[in-house]
């Protein structure tokens, strides 16, 4: 496979000066598919084990395929982090929603389409029963592989991103307001892929559809919906019996938190089971909260993306043990539409704060959580208590509020 044009991207592996190597033991891998690739010359032989040589394992994939994974923990520790930013998931999903026609595309062999820099190839050496070998292409498992791939995609689609295309690492989404416009946009996208030799995995691509999955959500012309497959995982959970099961359930519920108002307050009886020295006793109150969450997840609202040049409205509710909020915006008809629901459980010391202090605490947390929206828009706060009015009038503030 030729791979991406090396004029726009190569993966480099700089090392921290005086990095201390770790000697890896030989892997016991015996897999016919991998050994066949080595015999065919897919992996060049290394003359010796470089300082960061690693073991490898085989991970089963769909369709009787396997993926070879190398343990690069030592190499990753010795390599400085590439701080190239990945797209913010919330903004990416917002930018993709409310289009009538989509094409969802996935790169073939993903990271393996990017060539390794010639002087860094032997740093990827791995150990097998047949000897030591290294990668000619960027393998999975490297710390900065994701950043390198995203940088390549930004270089490829710099003039199309946020217009006809959205990209999150190896996931590419073509989007258009009308099906007719999409027919005109796709050739431009394909020409760009052809020019820089980026291959697609056709078995994972869908073209000219009205909706599709993106980073755990469903996007369509109406807005953003929950993925039914992920919601089903919550419906199928039986009554919880152990602390591990409780933590697992709350972790799954966290996925739907931005679609449900006051989710933390609803789950309060379940959260109490995780208190220190708390006996694990699943009572009627826990069961009712458990059923409520399942009921809410059956018909969650459709969220809408933010409209530029319009103010946002933040509703904030602060209780003794938790807080909740809704970020909304008025549409062209003056009707308020929900953009984001959020909630948080106060830790034990925060629950002892005064009402004003808890409100300030909640407002700070919300501002950090919704920073991607509030930085670019005027936001109107609607709450029972106005902390800003108190702060600006008070000459001397308490330590917590200050």
Short mmCIF file of C-alpha atoms in Angstrom, two decimals, residues 16-22 51 78:
data_model
loop_
_atom_site.label_atom_id
_atom_site.label_comp_id
_atom_site.label_asym_id
_atom_site.label_seq_id
_atom_site.Cartn_x
_atom_site.Cartn_y
_atom_site.Cartn_z
CA UNK A 16 14.10 12.80 25.33
CA UNK A 17 17.86 13.24 25.87
CA UNK A 18 19.43 10.55 28.08
CA UNK A 19 16.27 8.43 28.09
CA UNK A 20 16.97 5.20 29.96
CA UNK A 21 16.07 2.12 27.85
CA UNK A 22 14.35 -0.98 29.14
CA UNK A 51 17.10 0.62 23.04
CA UNK A 78 11.06 8.31 26.23
#
